[in-house]
Amino acid sequence: MNHIWLQPSSAAPNDLPSTGKMVLAARGGSHCFFELQAGDRLRIIDPEGLQPALLYVQPGAIGAPSFPSRDKGPATGQGPADAANAAMVEATLAARGLRLSDLERHVIFAEGSAPGGSFDATSSAETVCVLVVPGSAMQPSAQDAPTDLRVEIEPAADLKGRAPPPLVPPVLDLRVKAATAAAYTVKAGQYIQIIDVDGRQCADFLAFDAKELAEGREYGLDATTTRTLMGSSAPKPGLHSKYFDARMHPLVEVIQDTVGRHDTFMLACSAKYYEDMGYPGHSNCTDNFNDVLDAYGVQPRKGWPAINFFYNTIPGADDRITLDEPWSRPGDYVLLRALTDLVCATSSCADDIDPANGWEPTDIHVRVYDAAAAFPKGMSHRMTPDAEPRLTRESGFHPRTSALTRKFEDYRGFWVPTCFNTAGPIEEYWACREWATLMDLSALRKFEVIGPDAEALMQLALPRNVRKLAVNQIVYTAMCNPHGGMIDDGTLFRLGQHNFRWVCGDDYSGIWLRKLAEEHGLKVWIKSSTDQLHNVAVQGPKSRAILSSLVVTPLQEPTIDELKWFRFTVGRIDGIPVVVSRTGYTGELGFEVWCHPSRAPKVWDAIMAAGQPHGLLPMGLAALDMLRIEAGLVFAGYDFCDQTDPFEAGIGFTVPKDKPDPFVGSEAIYRRRDNPHRRLVGLDISGNEDIGHGDPVYDGRIQVGVITSATRSPVLGKTIALARLEVTAADEGRQVEIGKLDGHRKRIAATIVSFPHFDPKKTRVRAEEPPVIPAGTTLGEAAAPDRTATAGVPA
């Protein structure tokens, strides 16, 4: 369970609540534990509505709840989602000498509860609390996903200086007071948690190889070596997560990080810095480190090249490094794992003369955990600034993908394979173009839109005419803000008269839809089902043959062979309920298979077994990027943002001219459509130089646009790109130049062409028969390749 403290900051009193709070999430279909002290105020919020909950407290501990809630039902009531969950609740209580039957039960949130409903109470005595959020696994064709609740605790006592609870019982619990430092030892395999107690406080960190230090040799963390080997300004959880010494020996690795913004360029503050600024004699981290490390035989320095956790430095294009307040909030932390025995030192930075510590140095807390503890790797992701941080998740397919590769990247809060060990991006690409591939796309966000006003809401929120959408039909569309910029793009599934499923890339879509519903008084619920519905894409010319032999559909539903483009069906794979849609992101004939994450490994196994005779390969993000750029498929954050309208993003077809109803942003979008400023175009690049997102595009001396996406196209044998250009410079056939270095010292010639570059008429993705390879391209042999070897892949 992750949690954060929200409390006022002397540096910026308007960007956090005026009263300190502890915030945590109770996950749908699960439970959470927390404690209240006498006088603490409790609020439990149902952001999405329709989610019942059971709150267990010690008898009489909660006085004056916001509505009558106490009942005499059985101890478990609706209970946790399954017996294992119930057993976990009982085991945790037993460790405290309690049983669930000893506690008083409050039933909160009645059936049909509106989004944003809350339960409020004040604790009259100290109590352990168990919040159970019941719910069963959602079937892919259903929409009854259990959803998360938000718990806010406003303590009677001030939270300032209060560290969050430990992740597990620690072997060392160390407070580093403001403007001081502390040294400590850590054994190989142990975990080091460095916590910003009150937020906006830097913590400089040093670590030395303990064995070498005992023999008089200092080998400590080296930021320059680390940046060089990891290829980033600061390591993050995942494949490139280690900090090294000057010998290139790894000393620690980052396991969890709830901030993601740290400094590896600057020295820890020193006496000279303060003297130069007019503050002689000021306390500083370097002198504090020298003092606490003296007992370990570490030689003093004038300035320590530390790893400066939470320090917010900004290397700019002007060749200057500036600083601002840290991004860290109260309770944020970095969790490291020691890779050898270490002598460590941590400081609470003493800087109070600039924004480095929010102008007010505060405490840092250090905990060391036993090597036997097991912590998942992950970065923190927040849907909104005040939301509880959620670490990078593993999809239901991860047990299978992780057995095939270690090359994962954090994609929108999920660990997604970059490529696989036995093939690699190029072979995976060709498999998709020639045969078939299987890819985990569970990171897509899913929202169930249900209720009598569901159609009215989606008609308002989207440019497409949703009233024309039939049951079992899907439409691709933009979602725009009132200024015409794109919030997201996605696909809308119609499951029934009042039932839709919005599949997109951004969690904020759900918040936006709920906001629209509330503003317009619509009776509709938007429930997140991302954690209940994971999906793989089966793409390529052989995808239909693979799934048609595998998916069994009811008589009233279309079979895989009958399924048309942008339609879906329900069925079973080896008895497992699935939804199968004829959709994809590759420009090839393809399908997506949707199932509950608990059944995902079996679905993966069944598809891989069925695909073996057809040359099926698993595929990662690297190959997908090549495929989608060739197919002219846009990507959020690259080809569009919230300042880009659908026409500028190259998806103007999602805005019909004949929609009878106004929609969000319609006035601005129609105005921008009639008076366009920029257009997305294709570029054919001369030569083989690397081209990347953000490269400027010039017409002579004048910059006329920017590259949004680029790749080396294996099938076309050349480098291609998507670029957004001024309409006056976007004529097909026009010659432009891509600026490298400073934009002027090196230029690469390019020609404006139509896009998609590959299969512009989309004959392959629409194919009712196996697609024919275009003349002039080489796409392999007539029979499926032998996947026991990697030879014979076209180059």
mmCIF file of N, CA, C and O in Angstrom, residues 146-197:
data_model
loop_
_atom_site.group_PDB
_atom_site.id
_atom_site.type_symbol
_atom_site.label_atom_id
_atom_site.label_comp_id
_atom_site.label_asym_id
_atom_site.label_seq_id
_atom_site.Cartn_x
_atom_site.Cartn_y
_atom_site.Cartn_z
ATOM 1 N N PRO A 146 -15.007 -3.576 -10.033
ATOM 2 C CA PRO A 146 -14.820 -2.914 -8.735
ATOM 3 C C PRO A 146 -13.806 -1.791 -8.894
ATOM 4 O O PRO A 146 -12.808 -1.936 -9.607
ATOM 5 N N THR A 147 -14.055 -0.661 -8.258
ATOM 6 C CA THR A 147 -13.196 0.509 -8.454
ATOM 7 C C THR A 147 -12.601 0.985 -7.132
ATOM 8 O O THR A 147 -13.052 0.602 -6.054
ATOM 9 N N ASP A 148 -11.594 1.833 -7.221
ATOM 10 C CA ASP A 148 -10.838 2.273 -6.052
ATOM 11 C C ASP A 148 -11.596 3.330 -5.253
ATOM 12 O O ASP A 148 -12.357 4.134 -5.813
ATOM 13 N N LEU A 149 -11.343 3.330 -3.958
ATOM 14 C CA LEU A 149 -11.823 4.386 -3.074
ATOM 15 C C LEU A 149 -10.625 5.194 -2.584
ATOM 16 O O LEU A 149 -9.501 4.685 -2.489
ATOM 17 N N ARG A 150 -10.861 6.435 -2.255
ATOM 18 C CA ARG A 150 -9.820 7.321 -1.735
ATOM 19 C C ARG A 150 -10.071 7.556 -0.251
ATOM 20 O O ARG A 150 -11.196 7.876 0.151
ATOM 21 N N VAL A 151 -9.038 7.359 0.542
ATOM 22 C CA VAL A 151 -9.134 7.548 1.992
ATOM 23 C C VAL A 151 -8.298 8.773 2.367
ATOM 24 O O VAL A 151 -7.115 8.856 2.014
ATOM 25 N N GLU A 152 -8.919 9.706 3.070
ATOM 26 C CA GLU A 152 -8.222 10.890 3.564
ATOM 27 C C GLU A 152 -8.333 10.929 5.078
ATOM 28 O O GLU A 152 -9.429 10.817 5.626
ATOM 29 N N ILE A 153 -7.200 11.070 5.741
ATOM 30 C CA ILE A 153 -7.168 11.163 7.207
ATOM 31 C C ILE A 153 -6.561 12.513 7.570
ATOM 32 O O ILE A 153 -5.414 12.802 7.205
ATOM 33 N N GLU A 154 -7.347 13.324 8.249
ATOM 34 C CA GLU A 154 -6.863 14.607 8.745
ATOM 35 C C GLU A 154 -6.628 14.454 10.238
ATOM 36 O O GLU A 154 -7.575 14.398 11.020
ATOM 37 N N PRO A 155 -5.366 14.343 10.660
ATOM 38 C CA PRO A 155 -5.089 14.007 12.053
ATOM 39 C C PRO A 155 -5.346 15.179 12.993
ATOM 40 O O PRO A 155 -5.236 16.348 12.612
ATOM 41 N N ALA A 156 -5.681 14.823 14.211
ATOM 42 C CA ALA A 156 -5.859 15.853 15.232
ATOM 43 C C ALA A 156 -4.531 16.526 15.528
ATOM 44 O O ALA A 156 -4.481 17.714 15.840
ATOM 45 N N ALA A 157 -3.434 15.774 15.445
ATOM 46 C CA ALA A 157 -2.097 16.320 15.656
ATOM 47 C C ALA A 157 -1.472 16.677 14.306
ATOM 48 O O ALA A 157 -1.788 16.081 13.282
ATOM 49 N N ASP A 158 -0.577 17.650 14.319
ATOM 50 C CA ASP A 158 0.095 18.103 13.104
ATOM 51 C C ASP A 158 0.936 16.973 12.520
ATOM 52 O O ASP A 158 1.624 16.252 13.244
ATOM 53 N N LEU A 159 0.897 16.824 11.189
ATOM 54 C CA LEU A 159 1.681 15.788 10.509
ATOM 55 C C LEU A 159 3.130 16.193 10.288
ATOM 56 O O LEU A 159 3.950 15.362 9.907
ATOM 57 N N LYS A 160 3.454 17.450 10.499
ATOM 58 C CA LYS A 160 4.811 17.908 10.204
ATOM 59 C C LYS A 160 5.829 17.089 10.997
ATOM 60 O O LYS A 160 5.699 16.905 12.202
ATOM 61 N N GLY A 161 6.831 16.579 10.296
ATOM 62 C CA GLY A 161 7.872 15.789 10.927
ATOM 63 C C GLY A 161 7.521 14.333 11.132
ATOM 64 O O GLY A 161 8.325 13.580 11.682
ATOM 65 N N ARG A 162 6.370 13.908 10.668
ATOM 66 C CA ARG A 162 5.918 12.534 10.877
ATOM 67 C C ARG A 162 6.216 11.696 9.639
ATOM 68 O O ARG A 162 5.667 11.930 8.567
ATOM 69 N N ALA A 163 7.082 10.713 9.758
ATOM 70 C CA ALA A 163 7.420 9.837 8.638
ATOM 71 C C ALA A 163 6.289 8.859 8.369
ATOM 72 O O ALA A 163 5.560 8.472 9.291
ATOM 73 N N PRO A 164 6.118 8.448 7.131
ATOM 74 C CA PRO A 164 5.103 7.442 6.835
ATOM 75 C C PRO A 164 5.470 6.104 7.467
ATOM 76 O O PRO A 164 6.624 5.874 7.838
ATOM 77 N N PRO A 165 4.504 5.195 7.597
ATOM 78 C CA PRO A 165 4.812 3.873 8.157
ATOM 79 C C PRO A 165 5.864 3.153 7.311
ATOM 80 O O PRO A 165 5.961 3.387 6.099
ATOM 81 N N PRO A 166 6.667 2.275 7.906
ATOM 82 C CA PRO A 166 7.675 1.531 7.135
ATOM 83 C C PRO A 166 7.012 0.570 6.151
ATOM 84 O O PRO A 166 5.881 0.116 6.358
ATOM 85 N N LEU A 167 7.724 0.257 5.091
ATOM 86 C CA LEU A 167 7.214 -0.683 4.088
ATOM 87 C C LEU A 167 7.099 -2.083 4.672
ATOM 88 O O LEU A 167 6.150 -2.816 4.378
ATOM 89 N N VAL A 168 8.085 -2.476 5.463
ATOM 90 C CA VAL A 168 8.093 -3.710 6.254
ATOM 91 C C VAL A 168 8.881 -3.350 7.517
ATOM 92 O O VAL A 168 9.509 -2.288 7.579
ATOM 93 N N PRO A 169 8.903 -4.197 8.530
ATOM 94 C CA PRO A 169 9.706 -3.864 9.714
ATOM 95 C C PRO A 169 11.173 -3.620 9.341
ATOM 96 O O PRO A 169 11.816 -4.467 8.718
ATOM 97 N N PRO A 170 11.745 -2.452 9.698
ATOM 98 C CA PRO A 170 13.109 -2.128 9.293
ATOM 99 C C PRO A 170 14.157 -2.697 10.249
ATOM 100 O O PRO A 170 13.872 -2.974 11.414
ATOM 101 N N VAL A 171 15.378 -2.846 9.738
ATOM 102 C CA VAL A 171 16.509 -3.215 10.605
ATOM 103 C C VAL A 171 17.235 -1.967 11.085
ATOM 104 O O VAL A 171 18.033 -2.018 12.024
ATOM 105 N N LEU A 172 16.983 -0.824 10.431
ATOM 106 C CA LEU A 172 17.513 0.467 10.870
ATOM 107 C C LEU A 172 16.456 1.518 10.615
ATOM 108 O O LEU A 172 15.879 1.583 9.522
ATOM 109 N N ASP A 173 16.185 2.360 11.619
ATOM 110 C CA ASP A 173 15.201 3.438 11.524
ATOM 111 C C ASP A 173 15.903 4.707 11.986
ATOM 112 O O ASP A 173 16.106 4.913 13.177
ATOM 113 N N LEU A 174 16.299 5.570 11.061
ATOM 114 C CA LEU A 174 17.226 6.654 11.355
ATOM 115 C C LEU A 174 16.640 7.987 10.922
ATOM 116 O O LEU A 174 16.290 8.175 9.755
ATOM 117 N N ARG A 175 16.542 8.936 11.837
ATOM 118 C CA ARG A 175 16.112 10.293 11.504
ATOM 119 C C ARG A 175 17.349 11.169 11.295
ATOM 120 O O ARG A 175 18.220 11.263 12.167
ATOM 121 N N VAL A 176 17.397 11.816 10.144
ATOM 122 C CA VAL A 176 18.457 12.769 9.837
ATOM 123 C C VAL A 176 17.846 14.154 9.981
ATOM 124 O O VAL A 176 17.055 14.592 9.140
ATOM 125 N N LYS A 177 18.172 14.824 11.047
ATOM 126 C CA LYS A 177 17.570 16.122 11.329
ATOM 127 C C LYS A 177 17.984 17.138 10.269
ATOM 128 O O LYS A 177 19.013 17.001 9.590
ATOM 129 N N ALA A 178 17.169 18.163 10.132
ATOM 130 C CA ALA A 178 17.415 19.202 9.137
ATOM 131 C C ALA A 178 18.825 19.770 9.280
ATOM 132 O O ALA A 178 19.307 20.030 10.392
ATOM 133 N N ALA A 179 19.507 19.938 8.137
ATOM 134 C CA ALA A 179 20.831 20.546 8.072
ATOM 135 C C ALA A 179 21.900 19.723 8.786
ATOM 136 O O ALA A 179 22.891 20.261 9.267
ATOM 137 N N THR A 180 21.711 18.386 8.838
ATOM 138 C CA THR A 180 22.716 17.496 9.414
ATOM 139 C C THR A 180 22.952 16.335 8.453
ATOM 140 O O THR A 180 22.342 16.251 7.386
ATOM 141 N N ALA A 181 23.819 15.420 8.856
ATOM 142 C CA ALA A 181 24.074 14.207 8.083
ATOM 143 C C ALA A 181 24.274 13.043 9.041
ATOM 144 O O ALA A 181 24.554 13.248 10.235
ATOM 145 N N ALA A 182 24.126 11.840 8.535
ATOM 146 C CA ALA A 182 24.335 10.631 9.328
ATOM 147 C C ALA A 182 24.984 9.574 8.454
ATOM 148 O O ALA A 182 24.713 9.491 7.250
ATOM 149 N N ALA A 183 25.876 8.771 9.075
ATOM 150 C CA ALA A 183 26.517 7.663 8.381
ATOM 151 C C ALA A 183 26.016 6.350 8.955
ATOM 152 O O ALA A 183 25.658 6.267 10.131
ATOM 153 N N TYR A 184 26.001 5.297 8.130
ATOM 154 C CA TYR A 184 25.487 3.999 8.547
ATOM 155 C C TYR A 184 26.028 2.941 7.593
ATOM 156 O O TYR A 184 26.514 3.260 6.495
ATOM 157 N N THR A 185 25.967 1.689 8.014
ATOM 158 C CA THR A 185 26.442 0.583 7.182
ATOM 159 C C THR A 185 25.262 -0.243 6.695
ATOM 160 O O THR A 185 24.231 -0.345 7.370
ATOM 161 N N VAL A 186 25.439 -0.830 5.518
ATOM 162 C CA VAL A 186 24.387 -1.624 4.884
ATOM 163 C C VAL A 186 25.036 -2.878 4.308
ATOM 164 O O VAL A 186 26.103 -2.804 3.681
ATOM 165 N N LYS A 187 24.410 -4.025 4.498
ATOM 166 C CA LYS A 187 24.902 -5.287 3.955
ATOM 167 C C LYS A 187 24.398 -5.495 2.528
ATOM 168 O O LYS A 187 23.343 -4.982 2.144
ATOM 169 N N ALA A 188 25.137 -6.263 1.775
ATOM 170 C CA ALA A 188 24.731 -6.588 0.407
ATOM 171 C C ALA A 188 23.341 -7.203 0.407
ATOM 172 O O ALA A 188 23.040 -8.091 1.203
ATOM 173 N N GLY A 189 22.495 -6.725 -0.481
ATOM 174 C CA GLY A 189 21.135 -7.237 -0.611
ATOM 175 C C GLY A 189 20.117 -6.477 0.194
ATOM 176 O O GLY A 189 18.912 -6.588 -0.072
ATOM 177 N N GLN A 190 20.558 -5.709 1.210
ATOM 178 C CA GLN A 190 19.608 -4.936 2.000
ATOM 179 C C GLN A 190 19.098 -3.740 1.189
ATOM 180 O O GLN A 190 19.697 -3.324 0.205
ATOM 181 N N TYR A 191 17.980 -3.201 1.653
ATOM 182 C CA TYR A 191 17.322 -2.098 0.963
ATOM 183 C C TYR A 191 17.456 -0.818 1.782
ATOM 184 O O TYR A 191 17.349 -0.837 3.013
ATOM 185 N N ILE A 192 17.672 0.292 1.103
ATOM 186 C CA ILE A 192 17.813 1.592 1.735
ATOM 187 C C ILE A 192 16.669 2.474 1.251
ATOM 188 O O ILE A 192 16.554 2.748 0.041
ATOM 189 N N GLN A 193 15.830 2.930 2.159
ATOM 190 C CA GLN A 193 14.743 3.840 1.815
ATOM 191 C C GLN A 193 15.087 5.230 2.344
ATOM 192 O O GLN A 193 15.285 5.425 3.542
ATOM 193 N N ILE A 194 15.156 6.195 1.438
ATOM 194 C CA ILE A 194 15.456 7.578 1.793
ATOM 195 C C ILE A 194 14.176 8.382 1.594
ATOM 196 O O ILE A 194 13.677 8.491 0.458
ATOM 197 N N ILE A 195 13.640 8.924 2.689
ATOM 198 C CA ILE A 195 12.300 9.505 2.698
ATOM 199 C C ILE A 195 12.378 11.008 2.921
ATOM 200 O O ILE A 195 13.053 11.483 3.844
ATOM 201 N N ASP A 196 11.681 11.752 2.094
ATOM 202 C CA ASP A 196 11.495 13.188 2.308
ATOM 203 C C ASP A 196 10.278 13.352 3.207
ATOM 204 O O ASP A 196 9.140 13.223 2.759
ATOM 205 N N VAL A 197 10.504 13.626 4.476
ATOM 206 C CA VAL A 197 9.421 13.585 5.479
ATOM 207 C C VAL A 197 8.362 14.640 5.215
ATOM 208 O O VAL A 197 7.161 14.347 5.187
#
